[in-house]
PDB file of N, CA, C and O in Angstrom:
ATOM      1  N   MET A   1      99.031 -22.630 -17.876  1.00 70.00           N
ATOM      2  CA  MET A   1     100.008 -22.225 -18.875  1.00 70.00           C
ATOM      3  C   MET A   1     100.351 -23.359 -19.851  1.00 70.00           C
ATOM      4  O   MET A   1     100.384 -23.108 -21.050  1.00 70.00           O
ATOM      5  N   PRO A   2     100.612 -24.572 -19.407  1.00 90.00           N
ATOM      6  CA  PRO A   2     100.928 -25.636 -20.367  1.00 90.00           C
ATOM      7  C   PRO A   2      99.762 -25.953 -21.307  1.00 90.00           C
ATOM      8  O   PRO A   2      99.986 -26.342 -22.446  1.00 90.00           O
ATOM      9  N   ILE A   3      98.533 -25.764 -20.843  1.00 92.00           N
ATOM     10  CA  ILE A   3      97.380 -26.027 -21.699  1.00 92.00           C
ATOM     11  C   ILE A   3      97.329 -24.999 -22.825  1.00 92.00           C
ATOM     12  O   ILE A   3      97.022 -25.338 -23.970  1.00 92.00           O
ATOM     13  N   ALA A   4      97.638 -23.762 -22.531  1.00 91.00           N
ATOM     14  CA  ALA A   4      97.643 -22.717 -23.559  1.00 91.00           C
ATOM     15  C   ALA A   4      98.719 -23.014 -24.609  1.00 91.00           C
ATOM     16  O   ALA A   4      98.478 -22.837 -25.812  1.00 91.00           O
ATOM     17  N   PHE A   5      99.886 -23.477 -24.177  1.00 92.00           N
ATOM     18  CA  PHE A   5     100.944 -23.822 -25.119  1.00 92.00           C
ATOM     19  C   PHE A   5     100.540 -25.023 -25.971  1.00 92.00           C
ATOM     20  O   PHE A   5     100.811 -25.051 -27.178  1.00 92.00           O
ATOM     21  N   LEU A   6      99.873 -25.977 -25.383  1.00 93.00           N
ATOM     22  CA  LEU A   6      99.402 -27.146 -26.124  1.00 93.00           C
ATOM     23  C   LEU A   6      98.369 -26.742 -27.181  1.00 93.00           C
ATOM     24  O   LEU A   6      98.419 -27.217 -28.324  1.00 93.00           O
ATOM     25  N   ILE A   7      97.466 -25.851 -26.826  1.00 93.00           N
ATOM     26  CA  ILE A   7      96.472 -25.357 -27.780  1.00 93.00           C
ATOM     27  C   ILE A   7      97.167 -24.604 -28.913  1.00 93.00           C
ATOM     28  O   ILE A   7      96.815 -24.760 -30.088  1.00 93.00           O
ATOM     29  N   TYR A   8      98.189 -23.812 -28.591  1.00 92.00           N
ATOM     30  CA  TYR A   8      98.942 -23.068 -29.602  1.00 92.00           C
ATOM     31  C   TYR A   8      99.628 -24.029 -30.579  1.00 92.00           C
ATOM     32  O   TYR A   8      99.581 -23.834 -31.793  1.00 92.00           O
ATOM     33  N   VAL A   9     100.241 -25.077 -30.058  1.00 93.00           N
ATOM     34  CA  VAL A   9     100.923 -26.057 -30.904  1.00 93.00           C
ATOM     35  C   VAL A   9      99.922 -26.794 -31.786  1.00 93.00           C
ATOM     36  O   VAL A   9     100.167 -27.025 -32.974  1.00 93.00           O
ATOM     37  N   VAL A  10      98.776 -27.166 -31.227  1.00 93.00           N
ATOM     38  CA  VAL A  10      97.750 -27.860 -32.013  1.00 93.00           C
ATOM     39  C   VAL A  10      97.230 -26.963 -33.129  1.00 93.00           C
ATOM     40  O   VAL A  10      97.034 -27.422 -34.263  1.00 93.00           O
ATOM     41  N   LEU A  11      97.025 -25.690 -32.852  1.00 92.00           N
ATOM     42  CA  LEU A  11      96.578 -24.763 -33.892  1.00 92.00           C
ATOM     43  C   LEU A  11      97.636 -24.591 -34.980  1.00 92.00           C
ATOM     44  O   LEU A  11      97.304 -24.520 -36.164  1.00 92.00           O
ATOM     45  N   CYS A  12      98.900 -24.534 -34.587  1.00 92.00           N
ATOM     46  CA  CYS A  12      99.972 -24.437 -35.577  1.00 92.00           C
ATOM     47  C   CYS A  12     100.006 -25.675 -36.462  1.00 92.00           C
ATOM     48  O   CYS A  12     100.161 -25.575 -37.687  1.00 92.00           O
ATOM     49  N   LEU A  13      99.851 -26.845 -35.868  1.00 92.00           N
ATOM     50  CA  LEU A  13      99.837 -28.086 -36.640  1.00 92.00           C
ATOM     51  C   LEU A  13      98.624 -28.160 -37.559  1.00 92.00           C
ATOM     52  O   LEU A  13      98.713 -28.669 -38.683  1.00 92.00           O
ATOM     53  N   LEU A  14      97.500 -27.653 -37.093  1.00 91.00           N
ATOM     54  CA  LEU A  14      96.289 -27.641 -37.916  1.00 91.00           C
ATOM     55  C   LEU A  14      96.468 -26.751 -39.149  1.00 91.00           C
ATOM     56  O   LEU A  14      96.091 -27.131 -40.258  1.00 91.00           O
ATOM     57  N   VAL A  15      97.059 -25.595 -38.958  1.00 89.00           N
ATOM     58  CA  VAL A  15      97.313 -24.696 -40.088  1.00 89.00           C
ATOM     59  C   VAL A  15      98.305 -25.337 -41.055  1.00 89.00           C
ATOM     60  O   VAL A  15      98.140 -25.261 -42.272  1.00 89.00           O
ATOM     61  N   ALA A  16      99.317 -26.010 -40.529  1.00 89.00           N
ATOM     62  CA  ALA A  16     100.287 -26.688 -41.392  1.00 89.00           C
ATOM     63  C   ALA A  16      99.628 -27.826 -42.164  1.00 89.00           C
ATOM     64  O   ALA A  16      99.943 -28.060 -43.331  1.00 89.00           O
ATOM     65  N   PHE A  17      98.693 -28.517 -41.539  1.00 90.00           N
ATOM     66  CA  PHE A  17      97.976 -29.587 -42.228  1.00 90.00           C
ATOM     67  C   PHE A  17      97.111 -29.039 -43.351  1.00 90.00           C
ATOM     68  O   PHE A  17      97.044 -29.617 -44.437  1.00 90.00           O
ATOM     69  N   ILE A  18      96.477 -27.923 -43.109  1.00 87.00           N
ATOM     70  CA  ILE A  18      95.649 -27.292 -44.134  1.00 87.00           C
ATOM     71  C   ILE A  18      96.524 -26.828 -45.310  1.00 87.00           C
ATOM     72  O   ILE A  18      96.114 -26.900 -46.463  1.00 87.00           O
ATOM     73  N   ALA A  19      97.738 -26.393 -45.023  1.00 86.00           N
ATOM     74  CA  ALA A  19      98.612 -25.828 -46.051  1.00 86.00           C
ATOM     75  C   ALA A  19      99.419 -26.871 -46.802  1.00 86.00           C
ATOM     76  O   ALA A  19     100.242 -26.520 -47.643  1.00 86.00           O
ATOM     77  N   ARG A  20      99.200 -28.132 -46.562  1.00 84.00           N
ATOM     78  CA  ARG A  20     100.045 -29.160 -47.168  1.00 84.00           C
ATOM     79  C   ARG A  20      99.956 -29.181 -48.690  1.00 84.00           C
ATOM     80  O   ARG A  20     100.891 -29.576 -49.349  1.00 84.00           O
ATOM     81  N   LYS A  21      98.855 -28.717 -49.262  1.00 79.00           N
ATOM     82  CA  LYS A  21      98.711 -28.711 -50.723  1.00 79.00           C
ATOM     83  C   LYS A  21      98.848 -27.309 -51.310  1.00 79.00           C
ATOM     84  O   LYS A  21      98.618 -27.127 -52.493  1.00 79.00           O
ATOM     85  N   SER A  22      99.193 -26.344 -50.495  1.00 78.00           N
ATOM     86  CA  SER A  22      99.330 -24.986 -51.015  1.00 78.00           C
ATOM     87  C   SER A  22     100.746 -24.772 -51.540  1.00 78.00           C
ATOM     88  O   SER A  22     101.593 -25.665 -51.509  1.00 78.00           O
ATOM     89  N   LYS A  23     100.974 -23.583 -52.000  1.00 75.00           N
ATOM     90  CA  LYS A  23     102.261 -23.229 -52.575  1.00 75.00           C
ATOM     91  C   LYS A  23     103.376 -23.229 -51.519  1.00 75.00           C
ATOM     92  O   LYS A  23     104.515 -23.523 -51.830  1.00 75.00           O
ATOM     93  N   LEU A  24     103.033 -22.922 -50.296  1.00 77.00           N
ATOM     94  CA  LEU A  24     104.031 -22.842 -49.239  1.00 77.00           C
ATOM     95  C   LEU A  24     104.504 -24.206 -48.747  1.00 77.00           C
ATOM     96  O   LEU A  24     105.657 -24.380 -48.446  1.00 77.00           O
ATOM     97  N   GLY A  25     103.588 -25.134 -48.609  1.00 81.00           N
ATOM     98  CA  GLY A  25     103.942 -26.422 -48.040  1.00 81.00           C
ATOM     99  C   GLY A  25     103.728 -26.432 -46.541  1.00 81.00           C
ATOM    100  O   GLY A  25     103.575 -25.388 -45.901  1.00 81.00           O
ATOM    101  N   SER A  26     103.721 -27.609 -45.972  1.00 83.00           N
ATOM    102  CA  SER A  26     103.364 -27.724 -44.566  1.00 83.00           C
ATOM    103  C   SER A  26     104.501 -27.318 -43.623  1.00 83.00           C
ATOM    104  O   SER A  26     104.261 -26.682 -42.600  1.00 83.00           O
ATOM    105  N   LEU A  27     105.731 -27.662 -43.951  1.00 88.00           N
ATOM    106  CA  LEU A  27     106.840 -27.349 -43.044  1.00 88.00           C
ATOM    107  C   LEU A  27     107.080 -25.846 -42.952  1.00 88.00           C
ATOM    108  O   LEU A  27     107.248 -25.297 -41.860  1.00 88.00           O
ATOM    109  N   ARG A  28     107.084 -25.176 -44.074  1.00 86.00           N
ATOM    110  CA  ARG A  28     107.283 -23.725 -44.077  1.00 86.00           C
ATOM    111  C   ARG A  28     106.138 -23.018 -43.358  1.00 86.00           C
ATOM    112  O   ARG A  28     106.348 -22.062 -42.615  1.00 86.00           O
ATOM    113  N   THR A  29     104.929 -23.514 -43.545  1.00 86.00           N
ATOM    114  CA  THR A  29     103.780 -22.924 -42.866  1.00 86.00           C
ATOM    115  C   THR A  29     103.849 -23.158 -41.365  1.00 86.00           C
ATOM    116  O   THR A  29     103.481 -22.287 -40.582  1.00 86.00           O
ATOM    117  N   LEU A  30     104.338 -24.311 -40.965  1.00 88.00           N
ATOM    118  CA  LEU A  30     104.490 -24.596 -39.534  1.00 88.00           C
ATOM    119  C   LEU A  30     105.476 -23.626 -38.889  1.00 88.00           C
ATOM    120  O   LEU A  30     105.227 -23.101 -37.799  1.00 88.00           O
ATOM    121  N   VAL A  31     106.567 -23.339 -39.570  1.00 90.00           N
ATOM    122  CA  VAL A  31     107.548 -22.386 -39.049  1.00 90.00           C
ATOM    123  C   VAL A  31     106.946 -20.992 -38.965  1.00 90.00           C
ATOM    124  O   VAL A  31     107.112 -20.287 -37.962  1.00 90.00           O
ATOM    125  N   VAL A  32     106.210 -20.590 -39.998  1.00 88.00           N
ATOM    126  CA  VAL A  32     105.557 -19.273 -39.993  1.00 88.00           C
ATOM    127  C   VAL A  32     104.536 -19.198 -38.864  1.00 88.00           C
ATOM    128  O   VAL A  32     104.429 -18.187 -38.176  1.00 88.00           O
ATOM    129  N   ALA A  33     103.796 -20.283 -38.648  1.00 90.00           N
ATOM    130  CA  ALA A  33     102.781 -20.290 -37.586  1.00 90.00           C
ATOM    131  C   ALA A  33     103.425 -20.191 -36.205  1.00 90.00           C
ATOM    132  O   ALA A  33     102.881 -19.539 -35.315  1.00 90.00           O
ATOM    133  N   PHE A  34     104.567 -20.831 -36.020  1.00 91.00           N
ATOM    134  CA  PHE A  34     105.246 -20.718 -34.726  1.00 91.00           C
ATOM    135  C   PHE A  34     105.838 -19.339 -34.511  1.00 91.00           C
ATOM    136  O   PHE A  34     105.785 -18.799 -33.412  1.00 91.00           O
ATOM    137  N   LEU A  35     106.410 -18.767 -35.566  1.00 92.00           N
ATOM    138  CA  LEU A  35     107.040 -17.460 -35.420  1.00 92.00           C
ATOM    139  C   LEU A  35     106.024 -16.337 -35.291  1.00 92.00           C
ATOM    140  O   LEU A  35     106.225 -15.417 -34.503  1.00 92.00           O
ATOM    141  N   LEU A  36     104.979 -16.406 -36.095  1.00 90.00           N
ATOM    142  CA  LEU A  36     103.916 -15.409 -35.999  1.00 90.00           C
ATOM    143  C   LEU A  36     102.818 -16.027 -35.139  1.00 90.00           C
ATOM    144  O   LEU A  36     103.107 -16.535 -34.076  1.00 90.00           O
ATOM    145  N   THR A  37     101.601 -15.992 -35.557  1.00 90.00           N
ATOM    146  CA  THR A  37     100.531 -16.690 -34.851  1.00 90.00           C
ATOM    147  C   THR A  37      99.825 -17.603 -35.851  1.00 90.00           C
ATOM    148  O   THR A  37      99.915 -17.387 -37.056  1.00 90.00           O
ATOM    149  N   PRO A  38      99.130 -18.621 -35.370  1.00 90.00           N
ATOM    150  CA  PRO A  38      98.409 -19.484 -36.297  1.00 90.00           C
ATOM    151  C   PRO A  38      97.373 -18.736 -37.135  1.00 90.00           C
ATOM    152  O   PRO A  38      97.152 -19.077 -38.287  1.00 90.00           O
ATOM    153  N   LEU A  39      96.766 -17.707 -36.578  1.00 89.00           N
ATOM    154  CA  LEU A  39      95.776 -16.937 -37.327  1.00 89.00           C
ATOM    155  C   LEU A  39      96.416 -16.200 -38.500  1.00 89.00           C
ATOM    156  O   LEU A  39      95.906 -16.231 -39.619  1.00 89.00           O
ATOM    157  N   VAL A  40      97.538 -15.560 -38.275  1.00 89.00           N
ATOM    158  CA  VAL A  40      98.245 -14.856 -39.341  1.00 89.00           C
ATOM    159  C   VAL A  40      98.738 -15.850 -40.387  1.00 89.00           C
ATOM    160  O   VAL A  40      98.632 -15.612 -41.591  1.00 89.00           O
ATOM    161  N   ALA A  41      99.247 -16.986 -39.941  1.00 88.00           N
ATOM    162  CA  ALA A  41      99.717 -18.012 -40.875  1.00 88.00           C
ATOM    163  C   ALA A  41      98.551 -18.577 -41.689  1.00 88.00           C
ATOM    164  O   ALA A  41      98.705 -18.872 -42.878  1.00 88.00           O
ATOM    165  N   PHE A  42      97.391 -18.722 -41.077  1.00 88.00           N
ATOM    166  CA  PHE A  42      96.222 -19.229 -41.793  1.00 88.00           C
ATOM    167  C   PHE A  42      95.789 -18.251 -42.883  1.00 88.00           C
ATOM    168  O   PHE A  42      95.488 -18.651 -44.002  1.00 88.00           O
ATOM    169  N   ILE A  43      95.791 -16.973 -42.582  1.00 88.00           N
ATOM    170  CA  ILE A  43      95.442 -15.963 -43.589  1.00 88.00           C
ATOM    171  C   ILE A  43      96.477 -15.979 -44.713  1.00 88.00           C
ATOM    172  O   ILE A  43      96.131 -15.897 -45.890  1.00 88.00           O
ATOM    173  N   TYR A  44      97.721 -16.132 -44.364  1.00 85.00           N
ATOM    174  CA  TYR A  44      98.803 -16.212 -45.343  1.00 85.00           C
ATOM    175  C   TYR A  44      98.628 -17.421 -46.260  1.00 85.00           C
ATOM    176  O   TYR A  44      98.785 -17.322 -47.464  1.00 85.00           O
ATOM    177  N   VAL A  45      98.239 -18.540 -45.684  1.00 86.00           N
ATOM    178  CA  VAL A  45      97.994 -19.760 -46.466  1.00 86.00           C
ATOM    179  C   VAL A  45      96.798 -19.569 -47.385  1.00 86.00           C
ATOM    180  O   VAL A  45      96.830 -19.991 -48.550  1.00 86.00           O
ATOM    181  N   LEU A  46      95.758 -18.945 -46.887  1.00 85.00           N
ATOM    182  CA  LEU A  46      94.591 -18.705 -47.733  1.00 85.00           C
ATOM    183  C   LEU A  46      94.939 -17.833 -48.933  1.00 85.00           C
ATOM    184  O   LEU A  46      94.454 -18.060 -50.040  1.00 85.00           O
ATOM    185  N   LEU A  47      95.792 -16.846 -48.741  1.00 82.00           N
ATOM    186  CA  LEU A  47      96.207 -15.993 -49.849  1.00 82.00           C
ATOM    187  C   LEU A  47      97.012 -16.784 -50.874  1.00 82.00           C
ATOM    188  O   LEU A  47      96.795 -16.664 -52.070  1.00 82.00           O
ATOM    189  N   PHE A  48      97.948 -17.606 -50.398  1.00 76.00           N
ATOM    190  CA  PHE A  48      98.755 -18.385 -51.323  1.00 76.00           C
ATOM    191  C   PHE A  48      97.949 -19.488 -51.985  1.00 76.00           C
ATOM    192  O   PHE A  48      98.178 -19.800 -53.146  1.00 76.00           O
ATOM    193  N   ALA A  49      97.015 -20.087 -51.271  1.00 69.00           N
ATOM    194  CA  ALA A  49      96.208 -21.157 -51.857  1.00 69.00           C
ATOM    195  C   ALA A  49      95.322 -20.600 -52.959  1.00 69.00           C
ATOM    196  O   ALA A  49      95.153 -21.235 -53.989  1.00 69.00           O
ATOM    197  N   SER A  50      94.775 -19.412 -52.761  1.00 59.00           N
ATOM    198  CA  SER A  50      93.921 -18.840 -53.801  1.00 59.00           C
ATOM    199  C   SER A  50      94.740 -18.462 -55.031  1.00 59.00           C
ATOM    200  O   SER A  50      94.298 -18.657 -56.152  1.00 59.00           O
ATOM    201  N   ILE A  51      95.953 -17.963 -54.833  1.00 56.00           N
ATOM    202  CA  ILE A  51      96.813 -17.640 -55.967  1.00 56.00           C
ATOM    203  C   ILE A  51      97.194 -18.922 -56.698  1.00 56.00           C
ATOM    204  O   ILE A  51      97.166 -18.994 -57.918  1.00 56.00           O
ATOM    205  N   ASP A  52      97.503 -19.974 -55.973  1.00 52.00           N
ATOM    206  CA  ASP A  52      97.894 -21.246 -56.563  1.00 52.00           C
ATOM    207  C   ASP A  52      96.734 -21.858 -57.342  1.00 52.00           C
ATOM    208  O   ASP A  52      96.927 -22.359 -58.445  1.00 52.00           O
ATOM    209  N   ASP A  53      95.514 -21.808 -56.799  1.00 53.00           N
ATOM    210  CA  ASP A  53      94.352 -22.348 -57.489  1.00 53.00           C
ATOM    211  C   ASP A  53      94.053 -21.570 -58.771  1.00 53.00           C
ATOM    212  O   ASP A  53      93.715 -22.149 -59.792  1.00 53.00           O
ATOM    213  N   LYS A  54      94.190 -20.245 -58.725  1.00 57.00           N
ATOM    214  CA  LYS A  54      93.919 -19.429 -59.912  1.00 57.00           C
ATOM    215  C   LYS A  54      94.936 -19.708 -61.007  1.00 57.00           C
ATOM    216  O   LYS A  54      94.601 -19.767 -62.172  1.00 57.00           O
ATOM    217  N   SER A  55      96.196 -19.895 -60.626  1.00 58.00           N
ATOM    218  CA  SER A  55      97.209 -20.155 -61.644  1.00 58.00           C
ATOM    219  C   SER A  55      96.998 -21.522 -62.279  1.00 58.00           C
ATOM    220  O   SER A  55      97.244 -21.698 -63.471  1.00 58.00           O
ATOM    221  N   LYS A  56      96.539 -22.508 -61.519  1.00 59.00           N
ATOM    222  CA  LYS A  56      96.247 -23.821 -62.089  1.00 59.00           C
ATOM    223  C   LYS A  56      95.063 -23.744 -63.037  1.00 59.00           C
ATOM    224  O   LYS A  56      95.062 -24.366 -64.091  1.00 59.00           O
ATOM    225  N   ALA A  57      94.057 -22.954 -62.672  1.00 59.00           N
ATOM    226  CA  ALA A  57      92.879 -22.827 -63.515  1.00 59.00           C
ATOM    227  C   ALA A  57      93.235 -22.124 -64.826  1.00 59.00           C
ATOM    228  O   ALA A  57      92.766 -22.499 -65.890  1.00 59.00           O
ATOM    229  N   VAL A  58      94.092 -21.134 -64.756  1.00 58.00           N
ATOM    230  CA  VAL A  58      94.495 -20.418 -65.959  1.00 58.00           C
ATOM    231  C   VAL A  58      95.343 -21.321 -66.843  1.00 58.00           C
ATOM    232  O   VAL A  58      95.157 -21.382 -68.051  1.00 58.00           O
ATOM    233  N   SER A  59      96.271 -22.066 -66.242  1.00 61.00           N
ATOM    234  CA  SER A  59      97.123 -22.928 -67.054  1.00 61.00           C
ATOM    235  C   SER A  59      96.333 -24.093 -67.652  1.00 61.00           C
ATOM    236  O   SER A  59      96.593 -24.504 -68.776  1.00 61.00           O
ATOM    237  N   ASN A  60      95.376 -24.628 -66.926  1.00 63.00           N
ATOM    238  CA  ASN A  60      94.542 -25.704 -67.470  1.00 63.00           C
ATOM    239  C   ASN A  60      93.629 -25.190 -68.575  1.00 63.00           C
ATOM    240  O   ASN A  60      93.381 -25.877 -69.554  1.00 63.00           O
ATOM    241  N   GLY A  61      93.132 -23.984 -68.434  1.00 59.00           N
ATOM    242  CA  GLY A  61      92.236 -23.414 -69.438  1.00 59.00           C
ATOM    243  C   GLY A  61      92.964 -23.120 -70.740  1.00 59.00           C
ATOM    244  O   GLY A  61      92.433 -23.324 -71.827  1.00 59.00           O
ATOM    245  N   SER A  62      94.197 -22.667 -70.646  1.00 57.00           N
ATOM    246  CA  SER A  62      94.922 -22.365 -71.871  1.00 57.00           C
ATOM    247  C   SER A  62      95.419 -23.638 -72.556  1.00 57.00           C
ATOM    248  O   SER A  62      95.598 -23.655 -73.765  1.00 57.00           O
ATOM    249  N   ALA A  63      95.641 -24.702 -71.807  1.00 55.00           N
ATOM    250  CA  ALA A  63      96.121 -25.951 -72.394  1.00 55.00           C
ATOM    251  C   ALA A  63      95.007 -26.662 -73.173  1.00 55.00           C
ATOM    252  O   ALA A  63      95.276 -27.390 -74.109  1.00 55.00           O
ATOM    253  N   GLU A  64      93.761 -26.430 -72.790  1.00 55.00           N
ATOM    254  CA  GLU A  64      92.641 -27.098 -73.447  1.00 55.00           C
ATOM    255  C   GLU A  64      92.310 -26.453 -74.785  1.00 55.00           C
ATOM    256  O   GLU A  64      91.699 -27.059 -75.645  1.00 55.00           O
ATOM    257  N   ARG A  65      92.687 -25.225 -74.977  1.00 51.00           N
ATOM    258  CA  ARG A  65      92.343 -24.497 -76.215  1.00 51.00           C
ATOM    259  C   ARG A  65      93.194 -24.882 -77.359  1.00 51.00           C
ATOM    260  O   ARG A  65      94.115 -25.289 -77.638  1.00 51.00           O
TER     261      ARG A  65
END
């Protein structure tokens, strides 16, 4: 049982580390990962990261014109 909890915590921290540059941030993602599951939080981060990347690309493209 303690090994399963340790794996869960490590996965939550990994998702938070991946989300450090996304729109959500690492602390908010860590809370979401603990409350839900790391897999759901990872999918959530991927959705926000793609939205954040697209908005940066659009804003950079319009500034160059």
